[in-house]
Short mmCIF file of C-alpha atoms in Angstrom, two decimals:
data_model
loop_
_atom_site.label_atom_id
_atom_site.label_comp_id
_atom_site.label_asym_id
_atom_site.label_seq_id
_atom_site.Cartn_x
_atom_site.Cartn_y
_atom_site.Cartn_z
CA UNK Q 1 38.59 56.33 48.38
CA UNK Q 2 36.46 55.58 45.15
CA UNK Q 3 35.73 58.57 42.99
CA UNK Q 4 31.96 59.54 43.54
CA UNK Q 5 31.74 60.49 39.77
CA UNK Q 6 32.53 56.72 38.87
CA UNK Q 7 29.94 55.65 41.47
CA UNK Q 8 27.20 57.97 40.44
CA UNK Q 9 27.53 56.71 36.73
CA UNK Q 10 26.73 53.16 38.00
CA UNK Q 11 23.76 54.13 40.06
CA UNK Q 12 20.48 53.80 37.82
CA UNK Q 13 18.58 56.65 39.48
CA UNK Q 14 21.23 59.13 37.99
CA UNK Q 15 20.16 57.81 34.66
CA UNK Q 16 16.65 56.99 34.88
CA UNK Q 17 14.31 59.98 35.93
CA UNK Q 18 11.51 57.92 37.16
CA UNK Q 19 13.87 56.50 39.62
CA UNK Q 20 15.58 59.84 40.26
CA UNK Q 21 12.36 61.50 41.07
CA UNK Q 22 11.16 58.86 43.58
CA UNK Q 23 14.51 59.17 45.06
CA UNK Q 24 13.84 62.58 45.33
CA UNK Q 25 10.73 62.65 46.84
CA UNK Q 26 11.65 60.04 49.39
CA UNK Q 27 14.68 61.93 50.38
CA UNK Q 28 12.65 65.28 50.65
CA UNK Q 29 10.33 63.46 52.97
CA UNK Q 30 12.85 62.17 55.13
CA UNK Q 31 14.35 65.28 55.66
CA UNK Q 32 11.50 67.04 56.52
CA UNK Q 33 10.17 64.47 59.09
CA UNK Q 34 13.93 64.46 60.63
CA UNK Q 35 13.74 68.20 60.88
CA UNK Q 36 10.38 67.55 62.74
CA UNK Q 37 11.56 64.81 64.83
CA UNK Q 38 14.38 66.84 66.01
CA UNK Q 39 12.40 69.63 66.95
CA UNK Q 40 13.24 72.10 64.25
CA UNK Q 41 9.77 72.05 62.75
CA UNK Q 42 6.45 72.22 64.40
CA UNK Q 43 3.81 71.34 61.80
CA UNK Q 44 3.28 68.96 58.84
CA UNK Q 45 1.49 70.14 55.53
CA UNK Q 46 -2.19 69.68 55.52
CA UNK Q 47 -5.32 70.85 53.52
CA UNK Q 48 -5.36 74.27 55.46
CA UNK Q 49 -1.89 75.25 55.77
CA UNK Q 50 -0.87 74.66 52.27
CA UNK Q 51 -3.65 77.36 51.06
CA UNK Q 52 -1.60 80.34 52.06
CA UNK Q 53 -0.87 83.44 49.79
CA UNK Q 54 -1.72 83.40 46.06
CA UNK Q 55 -3.18 79.42 47.04
CA UNK Q 56 -5.83 81.33 49.30
CA UNK Q 57 -6.96 83.36 46.20
CA UNK Q 58 -6.98 80.15 44.00
CA UNK Q 59 -8.99 78.50 46.28
CA UNK Q 60 -11.20 81.49 46.56
CA UNK Q 61 -12.01 81.37 43.04
CA UNK Q 62 -12.72 77.94 42.89
CA UNK Q 63 -15.48 77.98 45.81
CA UNK Q 64 -16.79 81.60 44.77
CA UNK Q 65 -16.02 82.29 41.29
CA UNK Q 66 -14.60 85.48 40.16
CA UNK Q 67 -15.36 88.69 42.04
CA UNK Q 68 -13.99 92.27 41.91
CA UNK Q 69 -13.87 95.24 44.22
CA UNK Q 70 -12.11 98.23 43.31
CA UNK Q 71 -11.65 99.47 46.78
CA UNK Q 72 -9.82 96.08 48.15
CA UNK Q 73 -8.02 92.94 46.56
CA UNK Q 74 -9.97 90.46 44.82
CA UNK Q 75 -9.49 87.12 43.18
CA UNK Q 76 -9.74 88.57 39.83
CA UNK Q 77 -6.06 89.48 39.77
CA UNK Q 78 -5.41 85.91 39.06
CA UNK Q 79 -6.18 83.82 35.51
CA UNK Q 80 -8.71 81.16 35.50
CA UNK Q 81 -7.41 77.76 33.98
CA UNK Q 82 -5.95 76.24 37.25
CA UNK Q 83 -8.70 77.24 39.88
CA UNK Q 84 -11.50 76.30 37.51
CA UNK Q 85 -9.91 72.94 36.48
CA UNK Q 86 -10.03 72.72 40.56
CA UNK Q 87 -13.50 73.30 40.57
CA UNK Q 88 -14.64 71.12 37.91
CA UNK Q 89 -12.50 68.22 39.34
CA UNK Q 90 -14.21 68.80 42.78
CA UNK Q 91 -10.60 68.38 44.22
CA UNK Q 92 -9.58 69.05 47.77
CA UNK Q 93 -6.44 71.01 48.44
CA UNK Q 94 -4.19 67.82 48.92
CA UNK Q 95 -5.84 66.16 46.00
CA UNK Q 96 -5.16 69.41 43.55
CA UNK Q 97 -1.40 68.90 45.02
CA UNK Q 98 -1.27 65.66 43.60
CA UNK Q 99 -2.55 66.81 40.02
CA UNK Q 100 -0.12 69.52 40.32
CA UNK Q 101 2.83 67.27 41.14
CA UNK Q 102 1.73 65.02 38.03
CA UNK Q 103 1.72 67.99 35.83
CA UNK Q 104 5.02 69.04 36.78
CA UNK Q 105 6.57 65.57 36.27
CA UNK Q 106 4.92 65.13 32.87
CA UNK Q 107 6.67 68.72 31.94
CA UNK Q 108 9.89 67.20 33.40
CA UNK Q 109 9.46 64.02 31.36
CA UNK Q 110 8.55 66.01 27.86
CA UNK Q 111 12.13 68.27 28.55
CA UNK Q 112 13.90 64.81 29.14
CA UNK Q 113 12.60 62.90 26.32
CA UNK Q 114 12.43 65.71 23.32
CA UNK Q 115 15.52 67.53 24.47
CA UNK Q 116 17.75 64.57 25.66
CA UNK Q 117 18.66 66.65 28.90
CA UNK Q 118 20.82 64.56 31.62
CA UNK Q 119 18.72 63.16 34.46
CA UNK Q 120 21.44 64.59 36.83
CA UNK Q 121 20.94 68.04 35.50
CA UNK Q 122 16.90 67.63 35.71
CA UNK Q 123 17.03 66.15 39.30
CA UNK Q 124 19.41 69.28 40.03
CA UNK Q 125 16.81 71.77 38.73
CA UNK Q 126 14.10 69.36 40.73
CA UNK Q 127 16.00 70.32 43.86
CA UNK Q 128 15.53 74.03 43.41
CA UNK Q 129 13.77 75.47 46.85
CA UNK Q 130 11.33 77.18 44.49
CA UNK Q 131 10.08 73.94 43.10
CA UNK Q 132 7.74 73.62 46.45
CA UNK Q 133 5.33 75.58 44.32
CA UNK Q 134 4.71 72.86 41.95
CA UNK Q 135 3.64 70.64 44.93
CA UNK Q 136 1.26 73.46 46.44
CA UNK Q 137 -2.11 74.75 45.13
CA UNK Q 138 -0.59 77.43 42.76
CA UNK Q 139 -0.80 77.53 38.84
CA UNK Q 140 2.96 76.88 38.55
CA UNK Q 141 2.74 73.17 37.75
CA UNK Q 142 0.24 73.78 34.99
CA UNK Q 143 2.11 76.53 33.61
CA UNK Q 144 5.42 74.43 33.59
CA UNK Q 145 3.56 71.59 31.62
CA UNK Q 146 1.97 73.87 29.19
CA UNK Q 147 5.38 75.61 28.56
CA UNK Q 148 6.98 72.66 28.16
CA UNK Q 149 4.82 71.55 25.36
CA UNK Q 150 5.20 74.88 23.79
CA UNK Q 151 9.01 74.40 24.12
CA UNK Q 152 8.48 70.86 22.78
CA UNK Q 153 6.56 72.36 19.56
CA UNK Q 154 9.65 74.75 19.00
CA UNK Q 155 12.07 71.66 19.27
CA UNK Q 156 9.99 69.88 16.50
CA UNK Q 157 8.93 72.88 14.61
CA UNK Q 158 5.22 71.99 15.04
CA UNK Q 159 3.20 74.87 14.82
CA UNK Q 160 -0.05 73.06 16.29
CA UNK Q 161 1.53 72.00 19.23
CA UNK Q 162 3.45 75.44 19.70
CA UNK Q 163 -0.09 77.01 19.21
CA UNK Q 164 -1.66 74.74 21.92
CA UNK Q 165 0.98 75.35 24.56
CA UNK Q 166 0.78 79.04 23.97
CA UNK Q 167 -2.95 79.19 24.48
CA UNK Q 168 -3.02 77.18 27.50
CA UNK Q 169 -0.33 78.74 29.04
CA UNK Q 170 -1.88 82.24 28.41
CA UNK Q 171 -4.98 81.01 29.97
CA UNK Q 172 -2.86 80.03 33.00
CA UNK Q 173 -0.93 82.95 33.65
CA UNK Q 174 -0.46 86.64 31.98
CA UNK Q 175 2.12 85.92 29.11
CA UNK Q 176 1.30 88.50 26.39
CA UNK Q 177 3.95 91.02 27.75
CA UNK Q 178 6.48 88.51 28.18
CA UNK Q 179 5.90 85.80 25.33
CA UNK Q 180 5.18 88.33 22.39
CA UNK Q 181 8.72 90.14 22.64
CA UNK Q 182 10.45 86.86 23.36
CA UNK Q 183 8.89 85.44 20.30
CA UNK Q 184 9.81 88.38 18.10
CA UNK Q 185 13.31 88.34 19.29
CA UNK Q 186 13.63 84.44 18.72
CA UNK Q 187 12.55 84.81 15.25
CA UNK Q 188 14.83 87.64 14.59
CA UNK Q 189 17.76 85.48 15.90
CA UNK Q 190 16.94 82.66 13.83
CA UNK Q 191 15.86 84.17 10.69
CA UNK Q 192 18.40 84.49 7.78
CA UNK Q 193 16.93 88.12 7.03
CA UNK Q 194 14.35 90.48 8.48
CA UNK Q 195 12.08 90.30 5.63
CA UNK Q 196 11.74 86.49 6.00
CA UNK Q 197 8.17 85.35 4.97
CA UNK Q 198 7.99 82.37 7.36
CA UNK Q 199 9.14 84.56 10.16
CA UNK Q 200 6.17 86.97 9.92
CA UNK Q 201 3.98 84.00 9.51
CA UNK Q 202 5.32 82.82 12.98
CA UNK Q 203 5.05 86.10 14.51
CA UNK Q 204 1.38 86.34 13.50
CA UNK Q 205 0.59 82.85 14.69
CA UNK Q 206 2.29 82.44 18.05
CA UNK Q 207 1.37 86.29 19.06
CA UNK Q 208 -2.28 85.44 18.18
CA UNK Q 209 -2.18 82.14 20.28
CA UNK Q 210 -0.84 84.55 23.15
CA UNK Q 211 -3.45 87.15 22.86
CA UNK Q 212 -6.69 84.85 22.07
CA UNK Q 213 -5.62 83.46 25.76
CA UNK Q 214 -5.78 87.01 27.02
CA UNK Q 215 -8.97 87.90 25.03
CA UNK Q 216 -10.79 84.92 26.71
CA UNK Q 217 -9.42 85.60 30.22
CA UNK Q 218 -10.66 89.33 29.75
CA UNK Q 219 -14.22 88.17 28.34
CA UNK Q 220 -14.42 85.42 31.09
CA UNK Q 221 -13.67 87.83 34.00
CA UNK Q 222 -16.21 90.47 32.28
CA UNK Q 223 -18.70 88.02 32.02
CA UNK Q 224 -18.50 87.08 35.80
CA UNK Q 225 -17.65 90.58 37.41
CA UNK Q 226 -18.91 93.14 34.93
CA UNK Q 227 -15.47 94.74 34.81
CA UNK Q 228 -13.25 95.25 31.81
CA UNK Q 229 -9.33 94.02 32.38
CA UNK Q 230 -10.33 93.23 36.08
CA UNK Q 231 -6.92 91.37 36.52
CA UNK Q 232 -4.74 94.23 35.31
CA UNK Q 233 -6.71 96.79 37.36
CA UNK Q 234 -6.45 94.54 40.57
CA UNK Q 235 -2.64 93.86 39.70
CA UNK Q 236 -1.86 97.53 39.30
CA UNK Q 237 -3.82 98.81 42.36
CA UNK Q 238 -3.30 96.38 45.15
CA UNK Q 239 0.05 94.25 43.88
CA UNK Q 240 1.87 97.24 42.86
CA UNK Q 241 2.53 96.16 39.59
CA UNK Q 242 2.94 99.62 37.72
CA UNK Q 243 5.70 101.20 35.57
CA UNK Q 244 8.50 102.92 37.80
CA UNK Q 245 12.33 103.55 37.67
CA UNK Q 246 14.39 101.11 39.44
CA UNK Q 247 16.19 101.99 42.77
CA UNK Q 248 19.11 100.31 43.78
CA UNK Q 249 20.17 98.43 45.69
CA UNK Q 250 16.79 96.36 45.24
CA UNK Q 251 15.48 94.31 48.08
CA UNK Q 252 13.18 91.63 48.42
CA UNK Q 253 9.88 91.24 50.28
CA UNK Q 254 10.22 92.29 54.35
CA UNK Q 255 12.20 89.32 55.27
CA UNK Q 256 15.67 90.85 54.19
CA UNK Q 257 18.37 88.40 53.47
CA UNK Q 258 15.82 85.44 53.87
CA UNK Q 259 14.32 85.93 50.69
CA UNK Q 260 17.28 88.00 48.99
CA UNK Q 261 19.14 85.15 48.74
CA UNK Q 262 17.12 83.18 46.47
CA UNK Q 263 15.58 86.49 44.62
CA UNK Q 264 19.45 87.47 44.28
CA UNK Q 265 20.23 84.18 42.48
CA UNK Q 266 17.05 84.88 40.20
CA UNK Q 267 18.37 88.30 39.50
CA UNK Q 268 21.72 86.70 38.53
CA UNK Q 269 20.08 84.33 36.23
CA UNK Q 270 18.08 86.94 34.46
CA UNK Q 271 21.17 89.36 34.26
CA UNK Q 272 23.05 86.06 32.62
CA UNK Q 273 20.35 85.97 30.13
CA UNK Q 274 20.48 89.39 29.20
CA UNK Q 275 24.25 89.36 28.70
CA UNK Q 276 24.34 86.17 26.66
CA UNK Q 277 21.57 87.98 24.37
CA UNK Q 278 23.36 91.10 24.19
CA UNK Q 279 26.77 89.34 23.12
CA UNK Q 280 24.93 87.01 20.63
CA UNK Q 281 23.19 90.15 19.30
CA UNK Q 282 26.40 92.07 18.68
CA UNK Q 283 27.93 89.05 16.83
CA UNK Q 284 25.10 88.35 14.63
CA UNK Q 285 24.64 92.27 13.64
CA UNK Q 286 28.15 93.43 13.57
CA UNK Q 287 30.09 90.16 12.99
CA UNK Q 288 27.64 88.01 10.89
CA UNK Q 289 28.29 85.18 13.29
CA UNK Q 290 26.85 82.04 12.90
CA UNK Q 291 26.54 78.61 14.94
CA UNK Q 292 24.54 75.80 15.95
CA UNK Q 293 23.20 77.43 19.06
CA UNK Q 294 21.73 80.30 16.81
CA UNK Q 295 19.02 77.84 15.47
CA UNK Q 296 17.98 76.40 18.98
CA UNK Q 297 14.75 78.40 19.24
CA UNK Q 298 13.53 76.62 22.67
CA UNK Q 299 17.25 78.17 24.29
CA UNK Q 300 16.48 81.54 22.68
CA UNK Q 301 12.72 82.08 23.68
CA UNK Q 302 13.83 80.64 27.25
CA UNK Q 303 16.79 83.40 27.22
CA UNK Q 304 14.21 86.21 26.10
CA UNK Q 305 11.56 85.02 28.55
CA UNK Q 306 14.30 85.27 31.63
CA UNK Q 307 15.23 88.49 30.23
CA UNK Q 308 11.67 89.95 30.30
CA UNK Q 309 10.89 88.58 33.91
CA UNK Q 310 14.05 90.29 34.95
CA UNK Q 311 12.91 93.55 33.34
CA UNK Q 312 9.24 93.23 34.80
CA UNK Q 313 10.47 92.65 38.24
CA UNK Q 314 13.06 95.76 38.34
CA UNK Q 315 10.41 98.09 36.02
CA UNK Q 316 7.03 96.81 37.22
CA UNK Q 317 7.33 96.05 41.11
CA UNK Q 318 6.21 97.81 44.13
CA UNK Q 319 8.83 99.84 45.84
CA UNK Q 320 9.57 99.85 49.72
CA UNK Q 321 9.09 102.69 52.00
CA UNK Q 322 12.63 104.24 51.43
CA UNK Q 323 11.91 103.65 47.64
CA UNK Q 324 13.80 100.87 46.90
CA UNK Q 325 12.47 98.46 44.32
CA UNK Q 326 11.43 95.14 45.62
CA UNK Q 327 12.01 92.09 43.17
CA UNK Q 328 9.85 89.94 45.47
CA UNK Q 329 9.07 86.87 43.87
CA UNK Q 330 11.31 87.01 40.80
CA UNK Q 331 12.55 83.51 41.69
CA UNK Q 332 9.13 82.07 41.64
CA UNK Q 333 8.70 83.69 38.44
CA UNK Q 334 11.68 82.68 36.96
CA UNK Q 335 12.92 79.18 38.39
CA UNK Q 336 9.27 77.79 38.45
CA UNK Q 337 8.76 77.68 34.78
CA UNK Q 338 9.93 75.28 31.97
CA UNK Q 339 12.06 78.17 30.60
CA UNK Q 340 14.69 78.49 33.15
CA UNK Q 341 15.89 74.39 33.44
CA UNK Q 342 15.94 75.04 29.25
CA UNK Q 343 18.17 77.94 29.50
CA UNK Q 344 20.17 76.81 32.73
CA UNK Q 345 21.24 73.36 31.01
CA UNK Q 346 21.96 74.61 27.55
CA UNK Q 347 24.23 77.09 29.08
CA UNK Q 348 26.20 74.38 30.91
CA UNK Q 349 26.22 73.01 27.52
CA UNK Q 350 27.29 75.92 25.40
CA UNK Q 351 29.40 77.95 27.69
CA UNK Q 352 32.43 75.63 28.96
CA UNK Q 353 34.83 76.58 31.73
CA UNK Q 354 37.29 78.85 30.07
CA UNK Q 355 38.81 81.84 30.99
CA UNK Q 356 36.73 84.12 28.79
CA UNK Q 357 33.52 82.57 30.15
CA UNK Q 358 34.85 82.50 33.73
CA UNK Q 359 35.52 86.32 33.30
CA UNK Q 360 32.15 86.98 32.17
CA UNK Q 361 30.61 84.94 34.90
CA UNK Q 362 32.51 86.86 37.48
CA UNK Q 363 31.45 90.19 36.00
CA UNK Q 364 27.77 89.31 35.98
CA UNK Q 365 27.99 87.97 39.61
CA UNK Q 366 29.77 91.19 40.91
CA UNK Q 367 27.04 93.50 39.18
CA UNK Q 368 24.14 91.17 40.73
CA UNK Q 369 25.85 91.57 43.99
CA UNK Q 370 26.22 95.28 43.81
CA UNK Q 371 22.74 95.20 42.66
CA UNK Q 372 21.40 93.80 45.88
CA UNK Q 373 23.45 95.91 48.15
CA UNK Q 374 27.00 94.61 48.31
CA UNK Q 375 29.60 97.52 49.33
CA UNK Q 376 26.58 100.04 49.49
CA UNK Q 377 25.17 100.94 52.66
CA UNK Q 378 24.89 98.33 55.42
CA UNK Q 379 22.02 95.99 54.86
CA UNK Q 380 19.20 96.77 56.99
CA UNK Q 381 17.93 93.33 57.25
CA UNK Q 382 15.19 92.67 59.96
CA UNK Q 383 17.30 90.17 62.02
CA UNK Q 384 20.60 91.65 61.74
CA UNK Q 385 19.98 95.28 61.96
CA UNK Q 386 22.19 96.42 59.24
CA UNK Q 387 25.10 94.41 61.02
CA UNK Q 388 27.98 94.81 58.21
CA UNK Q 389 30.30 91.86 59.17
CA UNK Q 390 27.23 89.64 58.63
CA UNK Q 391 26.50 91.19 55.37
CA UNK Q 392 29.71 90.34 54.07
CA UNK Q 393 29.06 86.91 55.28
CA UNK Q 394 25.67 86.57 53.39
CA UNK Q 395 27.21 87.84 50.28
CA UNK Q 396 30.12 85.20 50.47
CA UNK Q 397 27.70 82.57 50.90
CA UNK Q 398 25.38 83.77 48.12
CA UNK Q 399 28.66 84.01 45.94
CA UNK Q 400 29.60 80.52 46.77
CA UNK Q 401 26.10 79.26 46.16
CA UNK Q 402 25.74 80.67 42.95
CA UNK Q 403 29.22 79.72 41.73
CA UNK Q 404 28.72 76.15 42.57
CA UNK Q 405 25.85 75.87 40.11
CA UNK Q 406 28.33 77.45 37.45
CA UNK Q 407 31.08 74.84 38.49
CA UNK Q 408 28.45 71.86 38.06
CA UNK Q 409 29.50 71.69 34.67
CA UNK Q 410 33.18 70.76 35.53
CA UNK Q 411 34.35 67.43 33.70
CA UNK Q 412 35.93 65.95 36.65
CA UNK Q 413 34.22 67.34 39.42
CA UNK Q 414 30.94 68.50 38.10
CA UNK Q 415 28.86 65.29 39.40
CA UNK Q 416 30.22 65.79 43.01
CA UNK Q 417 29.39 69.38 43.00
CA UNK Q 418 25.94 68.72 41.46
CA UNK Q 419 25.53 66.03 44.36
CA UNK Q 420 26.27 68.48 46.96
CA UNK Q 421 24.20 71.13 45.46
CA UNK Q 422 21.46 68.68 45.14
CA UNK Q 423 21.49 67.91 49.16
CA UNK Q 424 21.84 71.65 49.88
CA UNK Q 425 18.79 72.31 47.92
CA UNK Q 426 16.90 69.68 49.51
CA UNK Q 427 17.33 70.93 52.93
CA UNK Q 428 16.65 74.51 51.83
CA UNK Q 429 13.48 73.20 50.13
CA UNK Q 430 12.30 71.86 53.49
CA UNK Q 431 13.21 74.76 55.32
CA UNK Q 432 11.07 77.05 52.67
CA UNK Q 433 8.07 74.78 52.84
CA UNK Q 434 7.87 74.77 56.57
CA UNK Q 435 8.06 78.51 56.68
CA UNK Q 436 5.22 78.60 53.84
CA UNK Q 437 2.79 76.50 55.76
CA UNK Q 438 3.81 78.62 58.84
CA UNK Q 439 2.30 81.45 57.27
CA UNK Q 440 5.77 83.02 56.69
CA UNK Q 441 6.49 83.97 53.03
CA UNK Q 442 8.79 81.71 50.93
CA UNK Q 443 12.19 81.89 52.60
#
């Protein structure tokens, strides 16, 4: 039996990103149609069913402009660049999905060209179930492209590109509370000393770009609604994004394990970024360590961004009826950005399969599983009603799924594992998309 790794190395689509994307699209469509043909799926995506959840609010902004009501949720909870681009172009919901796909693939192309990432690793990322949001009427594709531009600017040390990328990203989604702390820490790690003049110059310029985007949004929403900081008031009052102390084990949405698996993976990724940052800061501060990865500004910004998303999801998310912290949507906030593939792929390059790194991996994954209920009280899933034996099966499968991503960097078996993950993720993506258009939250 021929070695799969040798076969893959000879197939152009695993070297050429364009062919790889075509292969991804064709295979995804084939999987969805197959599930429909065999009766597992009942509906196809159309112009109506793809505008569920946040897509409804974006379409509402596009059709009606901004509105604000203190007594009920309103569309002012969302940022304007995506819905107003949709409005200006007079696109229907299917056409804006095509534009989103183009933006997303453009961002992937930028990462491929300027960071020289392998096509196989980018295709593995492309297969992540959360990538369905890049093909829906959501702002994720816009944010991905502008974040990619920002990361390219960091890579090339081009302040104009950095400023444009940050500004456009900040008009698409709320970034200041994530970007500014990440910028500060990135500059500290990359600066030879804390009094470096260039560091303060960069801090001012990049933070100003993020704050400028925020100011434009605040003024624009005030002009339309007459309410200052309308988005913040809506998010706090009706989306529950207020400061709270985390309660463990955390939960995810109202669908139990059906969303906890992907949000648990995101929590593990965020915990990994926090762990890497902590170790590097200790080495830099106490041991004066240096290395080529200390100067990788895109990597460190991405790491700090994922860390900030993790802290936000733990400290600023709504709690359940029994006071458990709900980390709902952490996977979308984390995986559906350009920062995750940069962090993920560089981690596979920097941290090789050694006993030391594997021990750290085990520590992080154990802490993550404990945080979402492993070995705690029986999981009160909607379907399983707290079945303890099922809980062990669930956590075992989640442990295996996360571990496969770690071992995808293995020199001999990495391509085989990556191909298996790619296939698994495409099936999961089809299921998640079908649930989404069936008005069931991403699961």
